[in-house]
mmCIF file of C-alpha atoms in Angstrom:
data_model
loop_
_atom_site.group_PDB
_atom_site.id
_atom_site.type_symbol
_atom_site.label_atom_id
_atom_site.label_comp_id
_atom_site.label_asym_id
_atom_site.label_seq_id
_atom_site.Cartn_x
_atom_site.Cartn_y
_atom_site.Cartn_z
ATOM 1 C CA MET B 24 -0.375 -0.368 0.583
ATOM 2 C CA ASN B 25 2.618 2.312 0.397
ATOM 3 C CA GLN B 26 3.342 2.408 -2.993
ATOM 4 C CA ALA B 27 -0.178 3.984 -3.618
ATOM 5 C CA TYR B 28 -0.132 7.143 -5.664
ATOM 6 C CA SER B 29 4.199 7.127 -6.896
ATOM 7 C CA GLU B 30 3.276 8.477 -10.510
ATOM 8 C CA PHE B 31 0.731 10.958 -9.107
ATOM 9 C CA ALA B 32 2.927 12.124 -6.822
ATOM 10 C CA SER B 33 4.586 13.599 -9.589
ATOM 11 C CA VAL B 34 1.752 16.013 -10.829
ATOM 12 C CA TYR B 35 -0.343 16.173 -7.672
ATOM 13 C CA ASP B 36 0.593 19.970 -6.781
ATOM 14 C CA GLU B 37 -0.437 21.197 -10.362
ATOM 15 C CA LEU B 38 -3.879 19.630 -10.260
ATOM 16 C CA MET B 39 -4.790 21.166 -7.180
ATOM 17 C CA THR B 40 -4.230 24.491 -7.800
ATOM 18 C CA ASP B 41 -7.926 25.500 -7.128
ATOM 19 C CA ILE B 42 -8.275 24.436 -4.222
ATOM 20 C CA PRO B 43 -8.560 27.040 -1.904
ATOM 21 C CA TYR B 44 -6.095 26.140 0.957
ATOM 22 C CA ASP B 45 -6.604 29.443 2.096
ATOM 23 C CA ALA B 46 -10.159 28.907 2.568
ATOM 24 C CA TYR B 47 -9.541 25.855 4.855
ATOM 25 C CA ILE B 48 -7.031 27.573 6.972
ATOM 26 C CA ASP B 49 -9.409 29.917 7.618
ATOM 27 C CA ILE B 50 -11.931 27.668 8.195
ATOM 28 C CA ILE B 51 -9.700 25.380 11.122
ATOM 29 C CA ASP B 52 -8.439 29.412 12.419
ATOM 30 C CA VAL B 53 -12.606 29.825 13.702
ATOM 31 C CA ALA B 54 -13.170 26.236 14.765
ATOM 32 C CA ALA B 55 -9.635 26.267 16.993
ATOM 33 C CA GLY B 56 -9.950 29.534 18.034
ATOM 34 C CA GLY B 57 -6.351 30.001 16.545
ATOM 35 C CA ILE B 58 -4.019 28.034 14.983
ATOM 36 C CA ASP B 59 -0.587 29.683 16.644
ATOM 37 C CA GLY B 60 0.788 27.422 18.871
ATOM 38 C CA LYS B 61 -1.673 24.205 18.478
ATOM 39 C CA ARG B 62 -1.012 20.888 18.066
ATOM 40 C CA VAL B 63 -2.372 19.659 14.768
ATOM 41 C CA LEU B 64 -2.829 16.046 12.336
ATOM 42 C CA ASP B 65 -2.965 16.923 9.088
ATOM 43 C CA ILE B 66 -4.554 13.718 7.487
ATOM 44 C CA GLY B 67 -3.745 12.582 4.521
ATOM 45 C CA CYS B 68 -1.927 15.359 4.091
ATOM 46 C CA GLY B 69 -0.786 14.483 0.579
ATOM 47 C CA THR B 70 2.115 16.263 -0.227
ATOM 48 C CA GLY B 71 2.405 18.630 2.473
ATOM 49 C CA LEU B 72 0.311 21.921 1.033
ATOM 50 C CA LEU B 73 -1.865 22.222 4.079
ATOM 51 C CA SER B 74 1.076 21.363 6.412
ATOM 52 C CA MET B 75 3.211 24.256 5.115
ATOM 53 C CA LYS B 76 0.303 26.847 5.628
ATOM 54 C CA LEU B 77 -0.504 25.475 9.042
ATOM 55 C CA ALA B 78 3.047 25.364 9.974
ATOM 56 C CA LYS B 79 3.508 28.887 8.579
ATOM 57 C CA GLN B 80 0.453 30.405 10.945
ATOM 58 C CA GLY B 81 3.053 28.768 13.565
ATOM 59 C CA ALA B 82 1.174 25.177 14.092
ATOM 60 C CA GLN B 83 3.340 22.658 15.294
ATOM 61 C CA VAL B 84 2.542 20.398 12.587
ATOM 62 C CA THR B 85 2.729 16.017 12.133
ATOM 63 C CA GLY B 86 1.663 15.120 8.583
ATOM 64 C CA ILE B 87 0.282 11.767 8.058
ATOM 65 C CA ASP B 88 -0.564 9.953 4.382
ATOM 66 C CA LEU B 89 -0.686 6.344 3.407
ATOM 67 C CA SER B 90 1.287 7.321 0.547
ATOM 68 C CA ALA B 91 5.123 7.195 0.749
ATOM 69 C CA ASP B 92 5.386 8.698 -2.459
ATOM 70 C CA MET B 93 3.719 12.060 -1.304
ATOM 71 C CA LEU B 94 5.107 12.588 1.688
ATOM 72 C CA VAL B 95 9.052 12.620 -0.471
ATOM 73 C CA VAL B 96 7.382 15.613 -1.989
ATOM 74 C CA ALA B 97 5.995 16.873 1.149
ATOM 75 C CA GLU B 98 9.405 16.773 2.802
ATOM 76 C CA GLU B 99 11.252 17.863 0.663
ATOM 77 C CA ARG B 100 9.127 21.186 0.618
ATOM 78 C CA ALA B 101 9.368 21.263 4.602
ATOM 79 C CA GLN B 102 12.819 21.726 4.229
ATOM 80 C CA SER B 103 13.305 23.887 0.904
ATOM 81 C CA LEU B 104 10.733 25.716 3.118
ATOM 82 C CA SER B 105 12.992 25.659 6.958
ATOM 83 C CA LEU B 106 9.761 24.662 8.315
ATOM 84 C CA PRO B 107 9.567 21.576 11.352
ATOM 85 C CA VAL B 108 6.902 19.651 9.909
ATOM 86 C CA GLN B 109 6.656 15.717 10.548
ATOM 87 C CA PHE B 110 5.805 13.507 8.192
ATOM 88 C CA ILE B 111 4.936 9.472 9.098
ATOM 89 C CA GLU B 112 3.403 7.224 6.374
ATOM 90 C CA GLN B 113 -0.006 5.296 8.206
ATOM 91 C CA PRO B 114 -3.545 4.371 7.111
ATOM 92 C CA MET B 115 -5.887 6.818 8.591
ATOM 93 C CA GLN B 116 -7.624 3.895 10.125
ATOM 94 C CA GLN B 117 -4.785 2.373 11.626
ATOM 95 C CA LEU B 118 -3.651 6.016 13.262
ATOM 96 C CA GLU B 119 -1.328 5.275 16.434
ATOM 97 C CA GLY B 120 1.078 6.828 18.735
ATOM 98 C CA PHE B 121 -0.430 9.907 19.058
ATOM 99 C CA ALA B 122 -2.197 11.513 21.854
ATOM 100 C CA ASP B 123 -2.897 15.149 23.580
ATOM 101 C CA TYR B 124 -3.137 17.065 19.838
ATOM 102 C CA ASP B 125 -5.260 19.953 19.811
ATOM 103 C CA ILE B 126 -6.467 19.906 15.956
ATOM 104 C CA ALA B 127 -7.482 17.010 13.365
ATOM 105 C CA VAL B 128 -7.888 17.905 9.892
ATOM 106 C CA ILE B 129 -8.963 15.826 6.971
ATOM 107 C CA ALA B 130 -8.904 17.521 3.838
ATOM 108 C CA ILE B 131 -9.718 17.525 0.129
ATOM 109 C CA ASP B 132 -12.091 14.907 0.487
ATOM 110 C CA SER B 133 -9.395 12.043 1.542
ATOM 111 C CA LEU B 134 -11.859 10.494 4.169
ATOM 112 C CA ASN B 135 -13.762 8.708 0.803
ATOM 113 C CA TYR B 136 -10.880 7.146 -0.197
ATOM 114 C CA LEU B 137 -11.875 4.544 2.776
ATOM 115 C CA SER B 138 -14.218 2.176 0.863
ATOM 116 C CA ASN B 139 -16.551 0.960 4.274
ATOM 117 C CA ARG B 140 -17.909 1.790 6.947
ATOM 118 C CA GLU B 141 -16.252 -0.012 9.675
ATOM 119 C CA ASP B 142 -12.828 2.247 8.215
ATOM 120 C CA VAL B 143 -14.119 5.189 8.777
ATOM 121 C CA LEU B 144 -15.559 4.036 12.415
ATOM 122 C CA SER B 145 -11.574 2.989 13.129
ATOM 123 C CA THR B 146 -9.918 6.626 11.784
ATOM 124 C CA PHE B 147 -12.775 8.521 14.300
ATOM 125 C CA ARG B 148 -12.109 6.333 17.138
ATOM 126 C CA GLN B 149 -8.376 6.614 16.369
ATOM 127 C CA ILE B 150 -8.579 10.561 16.312
ATOM 128 C CA HIS B 151 -10.467 10.456 18.978
ATOM 129 C CA SER B 152 -7.584 8.582 21.105
ATOM 130 C CA ALA B 153 -5.239 11.213 19.487
ATOM 131 C CA LEU B 154 -7.019 14.186 20.549
ATOM 132 C CA ALA B 155 -6.965 16.080 23.840
ATOM 133 C CA VAL B 156 -10.491 16.643 25.648
ATOM 134 C CA GLY B 157 -11.800 19.871 23.285
ATOM 135 C CA GLY B 158 -9.794 19.340 21.120
ATOM 136 C CA LYS B 159 -11.368 19.456 17.453
ATOM 137 C CA LEU B 160 -11.608 17.073 13.781
ATOM 138 C CA ILE B 161 -12.400 19.537 11.099
ATOM 139 C CA PHE B 162 -13.007 17.049 7.992
ATOM 140 C CA ASP B 163 -14.832 17.577 4.651
ATOM 141 C CA VAL B 164 -16.378 15.043 2.348
ATOM 142 C CA HIS B 165 -17.991 14.567 -1.610
ATOM 143 C CA SER B 166 -21.510 14.836 -1.090
ATOM 144 C CA THR B 167 -23.852 11.785 -2.192
ATOM 145 C CA PHE B 168 -24.962 14.182 -4.454
ATOM 146 C CA LYS B 169 -21.358 14.513 -6.161
ATOM 147 C CA THR B 170 -20.754 10.757 -6.157
ATOM 148 C CA ASP B 171 -24.221 9.482 -7.471
ATOM 149 C CA VAL B 172 -24.693 12.624 -10.070
ATOM 150 C CA ILE B 173 -21.967 14.403 -10.798
ATOM 151 C CA PHE B 174 -19.127 11.688 -11.267
ATOM 152 C CA MET B 175 -21.527 10.296 -13.245
ATOM 153 C CA GLU B 176 -21.478 13.320 -16.152
ATOM 154 C CA GLY B 177 -17.912 12.238 -17.318
ATOM 155 C CA PRO B 178 -15.862 11.521 -18.891
ATOM 156 C CA PHE B 179 -13.333 14.567 -18.008
ATOM 157 C CA THR B 180 -10.808 16.067 -19.464
ATOM 158 C CA PHE B 181 -7.924 18.329 -18.541
ATOM 159 C CA ASP B 182 -4.872 20.111 -20.500
ATOM 160 C CA ASN B 183 -3.130 22.710 -18.976
ATOM 161 C CA GLY B 184 -0.482 22.558 -21.358
ATOM 162 C CA ARG B 185 1.939 20.380 -19.899
ATOM 163 C CA ILE B 186 -0.045 17.386 -18.202
ATOM 164 C CA THR B 187 -3.524 16.394 -19.949
ATOM 165 C CA TYR B 188 -5.519 13.650 -18.922
ATOM 166 C CA ILE B 189 -8.769 11.914 -19.547
ATOM 167 C CA TRP B 190 -10.948 10.841 -16.807
ATOM 168 C CA ILE B 191 -13.821 8.044 -17.034
ATOM 169 C CA THR B 192 -15.963 7.491 -14.228
ATOM 170 C CA GLU B 193 -18.638 4.806 -13.621
ATOM 171 C CA GLU B 194 -20.835 3.726 -10.239
ATOM 172 C CA GLY B 195 -18.770 1.790 -7.613
ATOM 173 C CA GLU B 196 -19.781 -1.218 -6.447
ATOM 174 C CA GLU B 197 -20.282 -0.112 -2.699
ATOM 175 C CA LEU B 198 -23.699 2.572 -2.621
ATOM 176 C CA HIS B 199 -22.732 5.995 -3.113
ATOM 177 C CA SER B 200 -19.044 5.055 -4.352
ATOM 178 C CA VAL B 201 -17.846 6.148 -7.747
ATOM 179 C CA TYR B 202 -14.738 4.197 -9.630
ATOM 180 C CA SER B 203 -12.272 6.213 -11.390
ATOM 181 C CA GLU B 204 -9.917 5.192 -14.520
ATOM 182 C CA LEU B 205 -7.219 8.357 -15.016
ATOM 183 C CA ALA B 206 -5.194 8.404 -18.082
ATOM 184 C CA PHE B 207 -1.994 10.957 -17.756
ATOM 185 C CA PHE B 208 0.306 12.236 -20.109
ATOM 186 C CA VAL B 209 2.613 14.587 -19.117
ATOM 187 C CA LYS B 210 4.772 16.596 -21.353
ATOM 188 C CA SER B 211 8.632 16.318 -20.816
ATOM 189 C CA GLU B 212 11.337 18.753 -22.034
ATOM 190 C CA SER B 213 12.226 17.357 -24.943
ATOM 191 C CA GLY B 214 8.339 17.846 -25.842
ATOM 192 C CA LEU B 215 7.671 13.914 -25.960
ATOM 193 C CA TYR B 216 4.794 13.165 -23.638
ATOM 194 C CA ARG B 217 4.953 9.973 -20.758
ATOM 195 C CA ARG B 218 1.932 8.692 -19.789
ATOM 196 C CA PHE B 219 0.699 6.934 -16.475
ATOM 197 C CA ASP B 220 -2.005 5.049 -15.631
ATOM 198 C CA GLU B 221 -4.862 5.674 -12.426
ATOM 199 C CA VAL B 222 -7.452 4.014 -11.082
ATOM 200 C CA HIS B 223 -8.917 5.653 -7.498
ATOM 201 C CA THR B 224 -12.201 4.346 -5.788
ATOM 202 C CA GLN B 225 -14.002 7.011 -3.464
ATOM 203 C CA ARG B 226 -16.514 6.281 -1.751
ATOM 204 C CA THR B 227 -19.033 8.834 0.764
ATOM 205 C CA PHE B 228 -21.835 8.537 3.155
ATOM 206 C CA PRO B 229 -25.118 10.726 3.593
ATOM 207 C CA VAL B 230 -24.868 13.585 6.580
ATOM 208 C CA SER B 231 -26.773 11.595 8.826
ATOM 209 C CA ASP B 232 -24.573 8.510 8.398
ATOM 210 C CA TYR B 233 -21.372 10.452 9.681
ATOM 211 C CA ALA B 234 -23.186 12.322 12.474
ATOM 212 C CA ASP B 235 -24.426 9.165 14.091
ATOM 213 C CA MET B 236 -20.995 7.587 13.489
ATOM 214 C CA LEU B 237 -19.302 10.641 15.109
ATOM 215 C CA MET B 238 -21.395 10.709 18.093
ATOM 216 C CA ASP B 239 -20.380 7.186 18.275
ATOM 217 C CA THR B 240 -17.115 7.765 18.823
ATOM 218 C CA GLY B 241 -17.539 10.336 21.142
ATOM 219 C CA PHE B 242 -17.694 13.347 19.295
ATOM 220 C CA SER B 243 -20.122 16.885 19.591
ATOM 221 C CA ILE B 244 -20.942 17.791 16.426
ATOM 222 C CA GLU B 245 -20.481 21.699 16.804
ATOM 223 C CA ARG B 246 -20.897 22.706 13.209
ATOM 224 C CA ILE B 247 -21.780 20.720 9.377
ATOM 225 C CA PHE B 248 -21.747 23.018 6.482
ATOM 226 C CA ALA B 249 -21.068 23.209 2.622
ATOM 227 C CA ASP B 250 -19.121 24.233 -0.174
ATOM 228 C CA TRP B 251 -16.976 26.597 1.619
ATOM 229 C CA GLU B 252 -19.854 28.474 2.906
ATOM 230 C CA ASP B 253 -21.502 29.124 6.366
ATOM 231 C CA GLU B 254 -24.866 27.311 5.052
ATOM 232 C CA ALA B 255 -26.242 24.025 6.122
ATOM 233 C CA PRO B 256 -26.083 21.368 2.908
ATOM 234 C CA HIS B 257 -28.772 21.136 0.895
ATOM 235 C CA GLU B 258 -29.728 18.310 -1.494
ATOM 236 C CA GLU B 259 -27.331 19.659 -4.735
ATOM 237 C CA SER B 260 -24.341 20.904 -2.051
ATOM 238 C CA GLU B 261 -21.187 19.259 -3.636
ATOM 239 C CA ARG B 262 -18.786 19.562 -0.545
ATOM 240 C CA ILE B 263 -20.136 18.784 2.939
ATOM 241 C CA PHE B 264 -18.018 20.267 6.165
ATOM 242 C CA PHE B 265 -17.458 18.294 9.653
ATOM 243 C CA GLN B 266 -16.736 20.349 12.386
ATOM 244 C CA VAL B 267 -16.393 18.064 15.718
ATOM 245 C CA ARG B 268 -15.230 18.459 19.202
ATOM 246 C CA LYS B 269 -13.982 15.656 22.215
#
């Protein structure tokens, strides 16, 4: 599993340029009553884009990810910026060795890569154990509308002059899941294109299911909102945010 996304890591940052990470920082800042000096677990940290922003705000950050290749990029980024971020390779549902953290974050639908309910519950349990009393968990997931309707409107394409992809989607085996096949074409300095392929499966659950799982693992729900706005989810919301407290 630690070989996950080995090729994908090399193009990940260019594909994430539309993600409003600064807005995520604002969400965390408000939820936690400030970031400076807080101990933060960035779970599913990828190449460390959010981790760096948290560290620049004065947080003591530990980044967790399944992919060793993603973490190589993250560590190089932290070193280049002289930021003291620690990175650890672990699956989120097997998170262990952490205690007394003030904040845990699972950003940009990383939780949706867990395909069964028990793995989601295990992740919540492990995070609950890792947080100090009063600690906050903030995460976002795809809505069922996004998995069931929007993702089914493919195929999708992308081309920024260096990276091109064709993304084909179909319903996954589980309810509210999507199976994706992506063919990437990356332009080299010689002008030739290198191809690699990725297969991804994501699954989500209804808002009420997440709420039940969170409460079952001992969290108190403070806020549920959608699409980067301080508004309750509706039937066509695409990204659902949860803010909960231990």
